XYZ file of N, CA and C in Angstrom:
870
model
N -26.244 20.476 1.421
C -25.572 19.877 0.277
C -24.326 19.106 0.712
N -23.537 19.718 1.594
C -22.321 19.056 2.044
C -22.648 17.821 2.870
N -23.736 17.881 3.673
C -24.138 16.717 4.450
C -24.569 15.577 3.524
N -25.271 15.925 2.444
C -25.690 14.903 1.484
C -24.487 14.260 0.817
N -23.489 15.076 0.439
C -22.273 14.529 -0.164
C -21.558 13.594 0.807
N -21.503 13.969 2.081
C -20.845 13.118 3.068
C -21.580 11.797 3.229
N -22.910 11.863 3.184
C -23.691 10.639 3.318
C -23.472 9.717 2.124
N -23.455 10.287 0.931
C -23.205 9.482 -0.271
C -21.799 8.887 -0.228
N -20.821 9.678 0.211
C -19.454 9.171 0.312
C -19.363 8.038 1.322
N -20.089 8.165 2.444
C -20.067 7.110 3.452
C -20.657 5.815 2.905
N -21.754 5.920 2.156
C -22.377 4.725 1.578
C -21.442 4.074 0.559
N -20.823 4.890 -0.293
C -19.902 4.326 -1.289
C -18.695 3.679 -0.624
N -18.195 4.283 0.456
C -17.072 3.687 1.170
C -17.484 2.402 1.870
N -18.729 2.325 2.344
C -19.213 1.089 2.951
C -19.244 -0.036 1.920
N -19.745 0.273 0.732
C -19.771 -0.736 -0.333
C -18.351 -1.181 -0.687
N -17.439 -0.215 -0.799
C -16.049 -0.550 -1.116
C -15.433 -1.405 -0.011
N -15.679 -1.024 1.260
C -15.093 -1.770 2.372
C -15.604 -3.203 2.402
N -16.909 -3.388 2.162
C -17.471 -4.740 2.169
C -16.852 -5.582 1.059
N -16.699 -5.007 -0.132
C -16.102 -5.762 -1.239
C -14.655 -6.134 -0.941
N -13.903 -5.204 -0.344
C -12.507 -5.502 -0.022
C -12.401 -6.532 1.098
N -13.324 -6.484 2.063
C -13.303 -7.472 3.138
C -13.627 -8.861 2.606
N -14.575 -8.951 1.677
C -14.868 -10.248 1.059
C -13.654 -10.767 0.290
N -12.981 -9.865 -0.418
C -11.772 -10.263 -1.140
C -10.682 -10.719 -0.176
N -10.551 -10.018 0.953
C -9.557 -10.398 1.953
C -9.871 -11.765 2.538
N -11.151 -12.013 2.869
C -11.531 -13.313 3.416
C -11.245 -14.432 2.420
N -11.565 -14.196 1.158
C -11.291 -15.201 0.131
C -9.797 -15.457 -0.012
N -9.008 -14.385 0.062
C -7.558 -14.517 -0.078
C -6.969 -15.315 1.079
N -7.471 -15.059 2.292
C -6.965 -15.783 3.453
C -7.341 -17.252 3.394
N -8.547 -17.548 2.911
C -8.954 -18.947 2.791
C -8.093 -19.687 1.775
N -7.807 -19.033 0.655
C -7.002 -19.677 -0.380
C -5.549 -19.848 0.043
N -5.063 -18.969 0.921
C -3.661 -19.059 1.344
C -3.473 -19.953 2.555
N -4.547 -20.614 3.027
C -4.461 -21.483 4.202
C -4.975 -22.868 3.854
N -4.294 -23.611 2.980
C -4.759 -24.947 2.644
C -4.689 -25.866 3.847
N -5.693 -26.714 3.996
C -5.746 -27.615 5.138
C -4.719 -28.721 4.969
N -4.197 -29.161 6.108
C -3.259 -30.269 6.087
C -1.837 -29.894 5.754
N -1.553 -28.607 5.570
C -0.193 -28.188 5.254
C 0.338 -27.298 6.368
N 1.614 -27.470 6.751
C 2.169 -26.615 7.800
C 2.314 -25.186 7.321
N 2.241 -24.265 8.255
C 2.392 -22.856 7.909
C 3.835 -22.566 7.543
N 4.002 -21.826 6.481
C 5.343 -21.494 6.028
C 5.989 -20.481 6.966
N 7.307 -20.579 7.185
C 7.942 -19.646 8.115
C 7.918 -18.211 7.629
N 7.825 -17.969 6.296
C 7.828 -16.605 5.795
C 6.545 -15.857 6.129
N 5.473 -16.598 6.451
C 4.205 -15.945 6.719
C 4.182 -15.520 8.184
N 5.148 -14.727 8.562
C 5.232 -14.248 9.930
C 4.212 -13.143 10.154
N 3.588 -13.163 11.325
C 2.595 -12.146 11.621
C 1.396 -12.208 10.707
N 1.011 -13.405 10.275
C -0.074 -13.536 9.297
C -1.365 -12.941 9.825
N -1.700 -13.268 11.063
C -2.944 -12.749 11.631
C -2.875 -11.236 11.800
N -1.721 -10.734 12.215
C -1.579 -9.288 12.383
C -1.658 -8.572 11.038
N -1.109 -9.170 9.995
C -1.246 -8.592 8.658
C -2.709 -8.511 8.245
N -3.460 -9.568 8.556
C -4.877 -9.569 8.195
C -5.629 -8.463 8.931
N -5.337 -8.282 10.209
C -5.990 -7.208 10.967
C -5.600 -5.837 10.427
N -4.350 -5.692 10.036
C -3.910 -4.415 9.477
C -4.597 -4.137 8.144
N -4.706 -5.154 7.305
C -5.408 -4.973 6.034
C -6.874 -4.629 6.268
N -7.499 -5.303 7.220
C -8.902 -5.004 7.540
C -9.058 -3.553 7.985
N -8.141 -3.092 8.838
C -8.215 -1.706 9.313
C -8.059 -0.718 8.167
N -7.149 -0.995 7.240
C -6.955 -0.083 6.112
C -8.172 -0.043 5.194
N -8.877 -1.163 5.075
C -10.037 -1.197 4.186
C -11.229 -0.419 4.748
N -11.341 -0.348 6.086
C -12.534 0.278 6.671
C -12.251 1.648 7.268
N -11.011 2.136 7.228
C -10.690 3.358 7.952
C -11.416 4.582 7.392
N -11.543 4.680 6.072
C -12.229 5.841 5.500
C -13.710 5.814 5.859
N -14.316 4.629 5.822
C -15.724 4.534 6.212
C -15.912 4.910 7.676
N -15.017 4.458 8.549
C -15.125 4.822 9.964
C -14.996 6.329 10.151
N -14.085 6.950 9.406
C -13.918 8.401 9.506
C -15.179 9.137 9.076
N -15.757 8.736 7.931
C -16.962 9.404 7.440
C -18.146 9.153 8.357
N -18.278 7.925 8.845
C -19.389 7.620 9.748
C -19.254 8.386 11.057
N -18.028 8.493 11.570
C -17.829 9.257 12.804
C -18.143 10.728 12.592
N -17.789 11.267 11.427
C -18.133 12.662 11.144
C -19.629 12.887 11.090
N -20.381 11.907 10.568
C -21.833 12.025 10.502
C -22.480 11.892 11.876
N -21.976 10.970 12.696
C -22.641 10.652 13.960
C -22.101 11.449 15.143
N -20.812 11.759 15.140
C -20.173 12.348 16.318
C -19.674 13.766 16.104
N -19.710 14.260 14.867
C -19.235 15.607 14.609
C -17.730 15.654 14.397
N -17.177 16.862 14.211
C -15.738 16.996 13.930
C -14.839 16.432 15.027
N -15.222 16.656 16.301
C -14.376 16.146 17.388
C -14.330 14.628 17.385
N -15.493 14.004 17.227
C -15.525 12.547 17.169
C -14.796 12.003 15.958
N -14.895 12.717 14.843
C -14.193 12.279 13.630
C -12.691 12.253 13.853
N -12.138 13.322 14.434
C -10.699 13.348 14.658
C -10.284 12.340 15.723
N -11.151 12.070 16.701
C -10.833 11.044 17.699
C -10.743 9.663 17.051
N -11.673 9.369 16.145
C -11.636 8.084 15.443
C -10.401 8.001 14.549
N -10.088 9.094 13.850
C -8.888 9.103 13.000
C -7.644 8.821 13.834
N -7.522 9.486 14.988
C -6.343 9.288 15.833
C -6.266 7.850 16.335
N -7.402 7.288 16.769
C -7.400 5.910 17.268
C -6.999 4.925 16.173
N -7.531 5.117 14.980
C -7.217 4.202 13.874
C -5.749 4.306 13.483
N -5.222 5.523 13.392
C -3.831 5.691 12.967
C -2.851 5.187 14.019
N -3.175 5.365 15.293
C -2.314 4.820 16.350
C -2.320 3.300 16.293
N -3.500 2.704 16.099
C -3.585 1.244 15.998
C -2.796 0.729 14.796
N -2.924 1.407 13.660
C -2.176 0.987 12.471
C -0.669 1.099 12.695
N -0.233 2.182 13.317
C 1.201 2.357 13.556
C 1.736 1.272 14.485
N 0.979 0.938 15.534
C 1.427 -0.105 16.458
C 1.514 -1.456 15.756
N 0.534 -1.770 14.912
C 0.571 -3.045 14.194
C 1.743 -3.090 13.225
N 1.984 -2.004 12.518
C 3.103 -1.979 11.571
C 4.450 -2.066 12.294
N 4.578 -1.368 13.414
C 5.825 -1.450 14.176
C 6.042 -2.859 14.716
N 4.959 -3.519 15.137
C 5.087 -4.900 15.604
C 5.534 -5.823 14.475
N 5.021 -5.592 13.271
C 5.444 -6.415 12.135
C 6.918 -6.199 11.804
N 7.395 -4.972 11.923
C 8.785 -4.672 11.571
C 9.748 -5.145 12.654
N 9.429 -4.876 13.920
C 10.382 -5.134 14.997
C 10.176 -6.494 15.659
N 8.927 -6.942 15.782
C 8.666 -8.195 16.483
C 8.692 -9.373 15.512
N 7.930 -9.265 14.438
C 7.857 -10.361 13.468
C 8.935 -10.277 12.392
N 9.639 -9.142 12.306
C 10.734 -8.966 11.346
C 10.279 -9.293 9.924
N 9.213 -8.619 9.513
C 8.618 -8.891 8.207
C 9.235 -8.073 7.085
N 10.220 -7.272 7.370
C 10.851 -6.505 6.311
C 10.059 -5.270 5.946
N 10.270 -4.802 4.736
C 9.602 -3.600 4.239
C 8.141 -3.920 3.952
N 7.237 -3.168 4.566
C 5.814 -3.451 4.448
C 5.237 -2.802 3.203
N 4.250 -3.467 2.634
C 3.545 -2.938 1.481
C 2.154 -2.496 1.893
N 1.468 -1.869 0.990
C 0.085 -1.462 1.230
C -0.759 -1.890 0.039
N -1.757 -2.767 0.261
C -2.161 -3.374 1.525
C -1.152 -4.420 1.989
N -1.040 -4.638 3.307
C 0.017 -5.506 3.830
C -0.157 -6.965 3.477
N -1.360 -7.388 3.107
C -1.585 -8.798 2.806
C -0.850 -9.214 1.549
N -0.505 -8.265 0.665
C 0.239 -8.572 -0.560
C 1.612 -9.114 -0.222
N 2.247 -8.534 0.803
C 3.571 -9.010 1.195
C 3.509 -10.451 1.662
N 2.402 -10.802 2.353
C 2.255 -12.177 2.807
C 2.179 -13.127 1.631
N 1.419 -12.744 0.608
C 1.304 -13.597 -0.560
C 2.643 -13.737 -1.269
N 3.390 -12.639 -1.365
C 4.689 -12.695 -2.019
C 5.622 -13.619 -1.264
N 5.578 -13.506 0.072
C 6.441 -14.365 0.870
C 6.035 -15.817 0.721
N 4.720 -16.084 0.702
C 4.247 -17.444 0.538
C 4.693 -18.006 -0.800
N 4.545 -17.217 -1.856
C 4.951 -17.684 -3.177
C 6.452 -17.902 -3.229
N 7.214 -16.998 -2.595
C 8.657 -17.155 -2.605
C 9.095 -18.405 -1.880
N 8.426 -18.679 -0.746
C 8.775 -19.873 -0.002
C 8.373 -21.118 -0.758
N 7.210 -21.040 -1.409
C 6.752 -22.196 -2.155
C 7.687 -22.507 -3.305
N 8.200 -21.467 -3.958
C 9.078 -21.708 -5.092
C 10.404 -22.302 -4.660
N 10.847 -21.977 -3.436
C 12.121 -22.499 -2.985
C 12.030 -23.961 -2.617
N 10.806 -24.458 -2.231
C 10.649 -25.846 -1.855
C 9.873 -26.640 -2.884
N 9.587 -26.062 -4.016
C 8.781 -26.693 -5.043
C 9.591 -27.767 -5.747
N 8.998 -28.949 -5.984
C 9.720 -29.975 -6.721
C 9.980 -29.613 -8.166
N 9.425 -28.482 -8.636
C 9.685 -28.093 -10.015
C 11.150 -27.764 -10.250
N 11.939 -27.663 -9.162
C 13.370 -27.431 -9.345
C 14.040 -28.601 -10.052
N 13.382 -29.787 -10.015
C 13.935 -30.962 -10.667
C 13.493 -31.101 -12.115
N 12.733 -30.111 -12.638
C 12.232 -30.247 -13.993
C 13.265 -29.848 -15.040
N 14.457 -29.460 -14.643
C 15.517 -29.057 -15.566
C 16.656 -30.062 -15.479
N 17.122 -30.497 -16.645
C 18.258 -31.406 -16.727
C 19.460 -30.664 -17.305
N 20.632 -31.001 -16.814
C 21.881 -30.426 -17.312
C 22.605 -31.497 -18.116
N 22.818 -31.239 -19.405
C 23.503 -32.201 -20.264
C 24.963 -32.333 -19.846
N 25.442 -33.565 -19.615
C 26.814 -33.729 -19.102
C 27.890 -33.289 -20.075
N 27.626 -33.391 -21.380
C 28.678 -33.077 -22.357
C 28.839 -31.580 -22.584
N 27.712 -30.874 -22.655
C 27.760 -29.441 -22.978
C 27.415 -28.544 -21.798
N 26.785 -29.107 -20.756
C 26.354 -28.287 -19.635
C 25.105 -27.478 -19.911
N 24.460 -27.758 -21.034
C 23.252 -27.004 -21.396
C 22.075 -27.470 -20.555
N 21.223 -26.527 -20.157
C 20.047 -26.821 -19.343
C 18.845 -26.986 -20.256
N 18.143 -28.126 -20.137
C 16.946 -28.399 -20.934
C 15.836 -28.850 -19.998
N 14.590 -28.690 -20.468
C 13.433 -29.077 -19.668
C 13.209 -30.589 -19.754
N 12.868 -31.198 -18.626
C 12.564 -32.619 -18.594
C 11.233 -32.893 -19.277
N 11.155 -34.005 -20.048
C 9.920 -34.343 -20.754
C 8.795 -34.698 -19.796
N 9.120 -35.167 -18.601
C 8.075 -35.569 -17.661
C 7.329 -34.386 -17.074
N 7.866 -33.189 -17.221
C 7.227 -32.010 -16.624
C 6.714 -31.033 -17.666
N 6.702 -31.443 -18.946
C 6.221 -30.551 -19.995
C 4.707 -30.440 -19.913
N 4.189 -29.208 -19.957
C 2.748 -28.990 -19.883
C 2.111 -29.218 -21.246
N 0.790 -29.072 -21.293
C 0.070 -29.206 -22.550
C 0.482 -28.082 -23.498
N 0.298 -28.269 -24.820
C 0.722 -27.217 -25.774
C 0.085 -25.865 -25.514
N -1.153 -25.865 -25.010
C -1.830 -24.585 -24.779
C -1.206 -23.818 -23.629
N -0.613 -24.522 -22.679
C -0.069 -23.867 -21.487
C 1.446 -23.954 -21.439
N 2.076 -24.382 -22.519
C 3.504 -24.661 -22.477
C 4.314 -23.371 -22.544
N 5.319 -23.272 -21.706
C 6.312 -22.200 -21.774
C 7.563 -22.779 -22.412
N 7.963 -22.225 -23.552
C 9.012 -22.852 -24.346
C 10.402 -22.568 -23.800
N 10.529 -21.614 -22.925
C 11.843 -21.336 -22.376
C 12.194 -22.268 -21.239
N 13.461 -22.275 -20.875
C 13.925 -23.076 -19.746
C 13.607 -22.333 -18.457
N 13.052 -23.006 -17.431
C 12.766 -22.313 -16.169
C 14.016 -21.687 -15.588
N 13.867 -20.480 -15.113
C 14.994 -19.787 -14.506
C 15.153 -20.214 -13.060
N 16.378 -20.322 -12.593
C 16.572 -20.640 -11.181
C 16.069 -19.508 -10.314
N 15.518 -19.833 -9.126
C 14.996 -18.776 -8.260
C 16.098 -17.850 -7.787
N 15.800 -16.564 -7.804
C 16.771 -15.564 -7.370
C 16.713 -15.389 -5.863
N 17.852 -15.314 -5.180
C 17.817 -15.089 -3.736
C 17.235 -13.743 -3.372
N 17.184 -12.794 -4.341
C 16.605 -11.490 -4.057
C 15.118 -11.458 -4.334
N 14.531 -12.598 -4.691
C 13.112 -12.624 -4.986
C 12.249 -12.724 -3.756
N 12.844 -13.023 -2.607
C 12.096 -13.176 -1.371
C 12.353 -11.961 -0.494
N 11.301 -11.397 0.057
C 11.432 -10.209 0.886
C 12.230 -10.546 2.134
N 13.305 -9.828 2.458
C 14.089 -10.141 3.645
C 13.302 -9.875 4.916
N 13.496 -10.727 5.903
C 12.768 -10.580 7.161
C 13.574 -9.774 8.171
N 14.852 -9.612 7.931
C 15.706 -8.887 8.870
C 16.257 -7.656 8.157
N 15.729 -6.494 8.485
C 16.238 -5.253 7.924
C 17.437 -4.780 8.723
N 18.323 -4.066 8.058
C 19.419 -3.432 8.778
C 18.863 -2.330 9.680
N 19.706 -1.880 10.618
C 19.254 -0.832 11.538
C 18.855 0.431 10.783
N 19.595 0.739 9.721
C 19.267 1.931 8.923
C 17.909 1.779 8.257
N 17.623 0.621 7.710
C 16.350 0.433 7.022
C 15.195 0.284 8.005
N 15.453 -0.232 9.196
C 14.396 -0.236 10.221
C 14.039 1.190 10.617
N 15.057 2.052 10.726
C 14.777 3.463 11.012
C 13.981 4.096 9.878
N 14.312 3.729 8.631
C 13.566 4.258 7.484
C 12.109 3.829 7.533
N 11.869 2.559 7.837
C 10.488 2.073 7.895
C 9.742 2.688 9.072
N 10.441 2.931 10.173
C 9.801 3.582 11.320
C 9.371 5.000 10.972
N 10.217 5.732 10.261
C 9.839 7.079 9.818
C 8.603 7.036 8.925
N 8.567 6.074 8.013
C 7.418 5.968 7.113
C 6.144 5.637 7.885
N 6.254 4.759 8.866
C 5.081 4.363 9.649
C 4.554 5.524 10.479
N 5.452 6.365 10.974
C 5.055 7.432 11.899
C 4.589 8.707 11.199
N 4.563 8.746 9.877
C 4.119 9.959 9.178
C 2.712 10.409 9.578
N 1.718 9.498 9.615
C 0.386 9.956 10.034
C 0.360 10.506 11.454
N 1.153 9.912 12.345
C 1.188 10.407 13.721
C 1.824 11.792 13.783
N 2.837 12.029 12.946
C 3.431 13.368 12.891
C 2.416 14.393 12.404
N 1.637 14.024 11.396
C 0.633 14.962 10.899
C -0.454 15.210 11.943
N -0.888 14.161 12.637
C -1.922 14.333 13.659
C -1.416 15.191 14.810
N -0.167 14.955 15.241
C 0.379 15.762 16.334
C 0.506 17.222 15.915
N 0.971 17.468 14.700
C 1.089 18.846 14.215
C -0.281 19.484 14.041
N -1.251 18.702 13.553
C -2.604 19.240 13.390
C -3.222 19.590 14.732
N -2.956 18.765 15.753
C -3.481 19.079 17.073
C -2.843 20.309 17.686
N -1.557 20.524 17.390
C -0.856 21.665 17.981
C -1.038 22.952 17.190
N -1.028 22.863 15.851
C -1.045 24.068 15.026
C -2.255 24.177 14.102
N -3.089 23.140 14.032
C -4.234 23.166 13.134
C -4.044 22.219 11.964
N -5.166 21.655 11.480
C -5.087 20.660 10.404
C -4.572 21.258 9.104
N -4.779 22.546 8.876
C -4.355 23.194 7.636
C -3.082 24.013 7.802
N -2.289 23.692 8.823
C -1.057 24.448 9.058
C 0.086 23.866 8.230
N 1.097 24.686 8.013
C 2.252 24.223 7.251
C 3.037 23.124 7.958
N 3.230 23.153 9.296
C 3.925 22.025 9.934
C 3.228 20.689 9.714
N 1.886 20.687 9.719
C 1.157 19.437 9.486
C 1.363 18.919 8.072
N 1.724 19.783 7.151
C 2.016 19.370 5.773
C 3.488 19.026 5.588
N 4.364 19.794 6.237
C 5.797 19.671 5.977
C 6.436 18.494 6.712
N 6.056 18.250 7.972
C 6.699 17.188 8.741
C 6.529 15.811 8.100
N 5.321 15.412 7.687
C 5.212 14.110 7.000
C 6.005 14.052 5.701
N 6.076 15.169 4.974
C 6.844 15.189 3.727
C 8.323 14.949 3.999
N 8.867 15.610 5.013
C 10.276 15.412 5.367
C 10.516 13.966 5.793
N 9.598 13.410 6.604
C 9.741 12.016 7.027
C 9.665 11.067 5.837
N 8.801 11.368 4.887
C 8.661 10.535 3.691
C 9.951 10.518 2.880
N 10.499 11.700 2.615
C 11.725 11.785 1.811
C 12.904 11.150 2.545
N 13.016 11.405 3.853
C 14.112 10.819 4.624
C 14.010 9.298 4.650
N 12.791 8.778 4.767
C 12.601 7.330 4.770
C 13.066 6.707 3.459
N 12.721 7.331 2.349
C 13.120 6.779 1.054
C 14.628 6.833 0.857
N 15.261 7.881 1.356
C 16.716 7.967 1.242
C 17.397 6.912 2.106
N 16.875 6.679 3.308
C 17.493 5.704 4.201
C 17.321 4.276 3.706
N 16.266 4.022 2.949
C 16.061 2.670 2.428
C 17.112 2.286 1.386
N 17.771 3.257 0.789
C 18.843 2.959 -0.168
C 20.115 2.648 0.608
N 20.156 1.463 1.200
C 21.262 1.055 2.060
C 22.189 0.115 1.285
N 23.453 0.502 1.066
C 24.369 -0.391 0.339
C 24.586 -1.723 1.045
N 24.395 -1.760 2.361
C 24.616 -3.000 3.095
C 23.523 -4.030 2.858
N 22.381 -3.610 2.328
C 21.281 -4.543 2.073
C 20.550 -4.119 0.803
N 20.926 -4.668 -0.341
C 20.275 -4.272 -1.596
C 18.781 -4.560 -1.565
N 18.036 -3.723 -2.262
C 16.590 -3.887 -2.324
C 16.226 -5.056 -3.224
N 15.202 -5.805 -2.819
C 14.667 -6.854 -3.674
C 13.771 -6.229 -4.741
N 13.316 -7.064 -5.667
C 12.437 -6.561 -6.733
C 11.143 -6.004 -6.147
N 10.545 -6.724 -5.197
C 9.288 -6.247 -4.610
C 9.501 -4.985 -3.790
N 10.648 -4.871 -3.135
C 10.928 -3.667 -2.360
C 11.155 -2.464 -3.268
N 11.810 -2.674 -4.398
C 11.978 -1.568 -5.350
C 10.628 -1.105 -5.882
N 9.734 -2.054 -6.134
C 8.397 -1.680 -6.596
C 7.659 -0.883 -5.530
N 7.784 -1.291 -4.272
C 7.130 -0.556 -3.191
C 7.739 0.830 -3.027
N 9.064 0.934 -3.124
C 9.713 2.239 -2.992
C 9.324 3.156 -4.148
N 9.197 2.610 -5.344
C 8.750 3.407 -6.491
C 7.325 3.902 -6.272
N 6.475 3.044 -5.713
C 5.104 3.463 -5.412
C 5.089 4.596 -4.389
N 5.953 4.514 -3.386
C 6.013 5.574 -2.379
C 6.506 6.886 -2.989
N 7.408 6.799 -3.940
C 7.879 8.030 -4.587
C 6.776 8.666 -5.418
N 5.990 7.852 -6.086
C 4.862 8.402 -6.832
C 3.852 9.063 -5.903
N 3.688 8.504 -4.714
C 2.720 9.057 -3.776
C 3.132 10.417 -3.237
N 4.386 10.804 -3.441
C 4.795 12.153 -3.047
C 4.016 13.219 -3.814
N 3.515 12.868 -4.998
C 2.716 13.825 -5.767
C 1.433 14.204 -5.036
N 0.971 13.339 -4.133
C -0.257 13.653 -3.403
C -0.084 14.852 -2.478
N 1.160 15.190 -2.134
C 1.365 16.370 -1.289
C 0.941 17.643 -2.009
N 0.888 17.606 -3.335
C 0.374 18.764 -4.073
C -1.116 18.965 -3.841
N -1.809 17.921 -3.403
C -3.257 17.988 -3.201
C -3.636 18.037 -1.731
N -2.659 18.209 -0.863
C -2.937 18.245 0.571
C -2.880 19.677 1.082
N -3.738 19.955 2.045
C -3.786 21.291 2.643
C -2.529 21.523 3.477
N -2.022 22.776 3.520
C -2.523 24.003 2.880
C -1.937 24.266 1.491
N -1.047 23.375 1.011
C -0.443 23.605 -0.302
C -1.508 23.628 -1.392
N -2.514 22.783 -1.257
C -3.558 22.703 -2.281
C -4.304 24.025 -2.409
N -4.747 24.592 -1.283
C -5.520 25.830 -1.340
C -4.686 27.006 -1.846
N -3.412 27.020 -1.537
C -2.594 28.193 -1.857
C -1.901 28.110 -3.216
N -1.699 26.918 -3.732
C -0.926 26.806 -4.971
C -1.581 25.922 -6.032
N -2.152 24.807 -5.652
C -2.584 23.806 -6.630
C -4.000 24.022 -7.124
N -4.903 24.426 -6.242
C -6.331 24.406 -6.575
C -6.658 25.273 -7.787
N -6.223 26.513 -7.791
C -6.583 27.410 -8.895
C -6.034 26.909 -10.227
N -4.805 26.407 -10.227
C -4.217 25.907 -11.467
C -4.931 24.646 -11.955
N -5.250 23.760 -11.021
C -5.927 22.525 -11.406
C -7.333 22.794 -11.926
N -8.047 23.690 -11.263
C -9.396 24.041 -11.723
C -9.336 24.700 -13.096
N -8.339 25.558 -13.333
C -8.205 26.208 -14.640
C -7.929 25.190 -15.742
N -7.085 24.187 -15.454
C -6.790 23.160 -16.456
C -8.031 22.337 -16.762
N -8.762 21.922 -15.726
C -9.971 21.121 -15.947
C -11.039 21.925 -16.678
N -11.172 23.207 -16.333
C -12.154 24.046 -17.027
C -11.786 24.219 -18.499
N -10.495 24.374 -18.799
C -10.070 24.487 -20.197
C -10.342 23.200 -20.963
N -10.118 22.063 -20.324
C -10.436 20.787 -20.970
C -11.925 20.663 -21.240
N -12.733 21.101 -20.280
C -14.184 21.016 -20.464
C -14.661 21.910 -21.599
N -13.983 23.035 -21.826
C -14.421 23.967 -22.876
C -13.916 23.584 -24.263
N -12.686 23.110 -24.356
C -12.040 23.006 -25.663
C -11.858 21.571 -26.163
N -11.821 20.591 -25.292
C -11.576 19.230 -25.748
C -12.896 18.551 -26.108
N -12.951 17.838 -27.213
C -14.181 17.114 -27.549
C -14.548 16.117 -26.450
N -15.784 16.180 -26.027
C -16.295 15.341 -24.939
C -15.568 15.589 -23.621
N -14.745 16.641 -23.562
C -14.018 16.917 -22.329
C -14.916 17.315 -21.184
N -16.077 17.887 -21.516
C -16.995 18.299 -20.454
C -17.473 17.106 -19.634
N -17.653 15.966 -20.299
C -18.145 14.785 -19.590
C -17.074 14.165 -18.695
N -15.833 14.486 -18.964
C -14.746 14.002 -18.123
C -14.348 15.015 -17.062
N -14.231 16.273 -17.460
C -13.707 17.286 -16.544
C -14.754 17.786 -15.561
N -16.014 17.893 -15.986
C -17.022 18.458 -15.096
C -17.261 17.610 -13.842
N -17.355 16.267 -13.951
C -17.464 15.485 -12.711
C -16.264 15.655 -11.790
N -15.059 15.767 -12.376
C -13.885 16.001 -11.541
C -13.973 17.339 -10.823
N -14.441 18.370 -11.521
C -14.612 19.677 -10.885
C -15.646 19.618 -9.773
N -16.703 18.835 -9.968
C -17.765 18.761 -8.970
C -17.325 18.006 -7.715
N -16.568 16.925 -7.909
C -16.231 16.061 -6.776
C -14.875 16.362 -6.158
N -14.056 17.166 -6.815
C -12.717 17.423 -6.305
C -12.703 18.004 -4.892
N -13.554 18.979 -4.538
C -13.529 19.485 -3.155
C -13.818 18.406 -2.118
N -14.818 17.549 -2.396
C -15.136 16.483 -1.442
C -13.999 15.470 -1.349
N -13.419 15.099 -2.478
C -12.302 14.156 -2.452
C -11.116 14.737 -1.705
N -10.864 16.019 -1.891
C -9.716 16.630 -1.220
C -9.902 16.637 0.294
N -11.138 16.813 0.749
C -11.392 16.823 2.193
C -11.266 15.439 2.808
N -11.484 14.382 2.030
C -11.572 13.037 2.600
C -10.322 12.206 2.329
N -9.816 12.219 1.100
C -8.853 11.205 0.679
C -7.402 11.655 0.649
N -7.119 12.925 0.772
C -5.758 13.382 0.521
C -5.008 13.741 1.795
N -5.280 13.012 2.882
C -4.421 13.085 4.054
C -3.265 12.098 3.874
N -2.305 12.150 4.795
C -1.174 11.231 4.718
C -1.648 9.790 4.859
N -2.666 9.583 5.695
C -3.174 8.225 5.838
C -4.120 7.924 4.715
């Protein structure tokens, strides 16, 4: 039964990986118009693409290695993938100076491209300043059709709208801690076991320390960086579903809540029962730090 579940999970992950790779290829084609010079903000563009590709296929590689090579081969593939990802992310932070990385990393490239495009866009000339009152109004030559018209005056671009490429030393240390979390878990798992408390606690400490260090008064966070930091804080909830905390504290309570929903809520059985059936498999595959 467990082998069948692993096979089904591998097939579903293959389908997901193929769809994400097609989306990535389409995104790269659209962001590389012919005849235009590459924008300076798109630093490490090729490395970002390789990192995104690795993130899209890593779960499939893990499941396939478990099917073909057994537990030892599975952990070897996991270690190789996580080391490769960490090296690529460190190169983006220290060599290409890409700032705070997002997941998937290709999103940051698009944000940087859009930010650069907005700073050099001729649309900056679509606003006129009245000499008598100083009021800003839209130029008639740039007014769109009524169906697409925005009635407000375009806002000037904010200098904090572009992701900074040079992090302070404190924030580089914060990003390094965040990048090295999977390696800390793998090292602890190799020394003390995958379900040991050090393998759970060390990444959590690195995660919290990284988020605290990113709050640097010397370099305020941009809007996109605040969104990424908020996402990382939400992801701390996943530690409730990671071993060994899950087996010792979360599992029984979560199963009891889902079972109560299945018994007492109208149509709750159709929602809660699949979660009860698939939760063990999902916990084994998806709730690692990586």
